Coordinates of C-alpha atoms in Angstrom, one line a residue:
M1 CA 0.3 13.5 -2.7
D2 CA -3.1 15.1 -2.7
N3 CA -6.1 13.1 -1.6
E4 CA -7.8 13.1 -5.0
R5 CA -4.7 11.4 -6.5
I6 CA -4.6 8.8 -3.7
H7 CA -8.3 7.9 -4.3
E8 CA -7.6 7.6 -8.0
L9 CA -4.6 5.4 -7.5
F10 CA -6.4 3.0 -5.2
A11 CA -9.7 2.9 -7.1
G12 CA -9.1 -0.7 -8.1
V13 CA -9.4 -1.9 -4.5
G14 CA -12.6 0.0 -3.7
P15 CA -13.1 3.1 -1.5
V16 CA -10.3 4.1 0.8
S17 CA -10.2 6.6 3.7
I18 CA -7.4 9.0 4.4
R19 CA -6.4 10.3 7.8
K20 CA -3.7 12.8 8.8
M21 CA -0.9 11.3 10.8
F22 CA 2.4 12.6 12.1
G23 CA 3.9 14.4 9.1
G24 CA 1.8 12.6 6.5
K25 CA -1.3 10.6 5.8
S26 CA -2.5 7.1 6.6
I27 CA -4.6 5.2 4.0
Y28 CA -7.2 2.7 5.1
R29 CA -9.4 0.1 3.5
D30 CA -12.2 -1.4 5.6
G31 CA -10.6 0.2 8.7
L32 CA -7.1 -1.3 8.2
I33 CA -4.1 0.8 7.4
F34 CA -2.4 -0.5 4.3
A35 CA -0.5 2.5 3.0
I36 CA 1.1 5.7 4.2
D37 CA 2.1 9.0 2.5
L38 CA 5.1 10.3 4.4
D39 CA 7.2 13.2 3.2
D40 CA 5.3 13.0 -0.1
E41 CA 6.3 9.4 -0.7
L42 CA 3.6 6.8 -0.9
M43 CA 4.5 3.5 0.7
L44 CA 2.6 0.2 1.1
K45 CA 2.5 -2.2 4.0
A46 CA 4.2 -5.6 3.6
D47 CA 4.8 -8.6 5.9
E48 CA 6.9 -11.7 5.7
T49 CA 4.7 -13.1 3.0
S50 CA 4.6 -10.1 0.7
A51 CA 8.0 -8.4 1.4
P52 CA 9.8 -10.7 -1.0
D53 CA 7.6 -9.3 -3.9
F54 CA 8.6 -5.8 -3.0
V55 CA 12.3 -6.8 -2.8
A56 CA 12.1 -8.5 -6.2
A57 CA 10.6 -5.3 -7.7
G58 CA 13.5 -3.3 -6.4
C59 CA 11.5 -1.5 -3.7
R60 CA 13.1 -0.3 -0.5
Q61 CA 11.9 -0.7 3.0
W62 CA 11.3 2.4 5.1
V63 CA 13.5 2.6 8.2
Y64 CA 13.0 5.0 11.0
T65 CA 16.0 6.5 12.7
H66 CA 15.4 7.5 16.3
S67 CA 16.4 11.0 16.9
K68 CA 17.7 10.6 20.5
T69 CA 19.5 7.3 20.2
G70 CA 20.3 7.0 16.5
R71 CA 18.9 3.5 16.5
V72 CA 17.4 2.3 13.2
T73 CA 14.1 0.5 13.1
P74 CA 12.8 -1.2 10.0
M75 CA 9.2 -0.4 9.4
P76 CA 6.6 -2.6 7.6
Y77 CA 6.2 -0.1 4.7
W78 CA 7.9 -0.3 1.3
S79 CA 8.3 2.0 -1.6
I80 CA 6.2 1.4 -4.7
P81 CA 7.5 0.5 -8.2
D82 CA 7.5 3.6 -10.4
E83 CA 5.1 2.2 -12.9
A84 CA 2.5 1.6 -10.2
L85 CA 2.7 5.3 -9.1
D86 CA 1.8 6.4 -12.6
D87 CA -1.0 3.9 -13.4
P88 CA -4.0 2.9 -11.2
D89 CA -4.2 -0.5 -13.0
E90 CA -0.5 -1.2 -12.1
M91 CA -1.2 -0.1 -8.5
T92 CA -4.1 -2.4 -7.9
P93 CA -2.1 -5.7 -7.4
W94 CA 0.4 -3.9 -5.2
A95 CA -2.4 -2.4 -3.1
R96 CA -4.1 -5.8 -2.8
R97 CA -0.8 -7.2 -1.5
A98 CA -0.7 -4.4 1.1
I99 CA -4.3 -4.9 2.2
E100 CA -3.7 -8.7 2.5
A101 CA -0.6 -8.0 4.6
S102 CA -2.7 -5.8 6.9
I103 CA -5.3 -8.5 7.3
R104 CA -2.6 -11.1 8.1
V105 CA -1.0 -8.8 10.7
E106 CA -4.3 -8.0 12.4
A107 CA -5.2 -11.8 12.4
A108 CA -1.8 -12.6 14.1
K109 CA -2.4 -9.9 16.7
A110 CA -5.8 -11.3 17.5
K111 CA -4.3 -14.8 18.0
A112 CA -1.3 -13.6 20.1
P113 CA -1.6 -14.2 23.8
K114 CA -2.6 -11.2 25.8
K115 CA 0.1 -9.7 28.0
A116 CA -0.6 -9.8 31.7
K117 CA -1.3 -6.4 33.2
P118 CA 1.0 -5.4 36.1
K119 CA -0.6 -5.9 39.5
K120 CA -1.5 -2.7 41.4
K121 CA 0.2 -2.3 44.7

């Protein structure tokens, strides 16, 4: 998806920034990643609070298959309902869910105990 279309779709949540990432784009609001465009598919971030909304809307979770091991890892990004891809007004509540999920994830990271660094020998 081109950057102009991404900005148009997410206009309802304010200005977003777009950065290139491995094979796609990451989309940020206030410095937090809340969406990705990978292989020309736009996906929104979800967490345990918002994922049920995506499931109820018939969205699918992105899973990454490791090339060396074949292991499958569920990722925190979900497809978007078709109507939201065609209408910025429909996209706004979905984008807000994704932004809120990003905020919750970052807050949880900040509260998590820090791992001890290995001692140098």
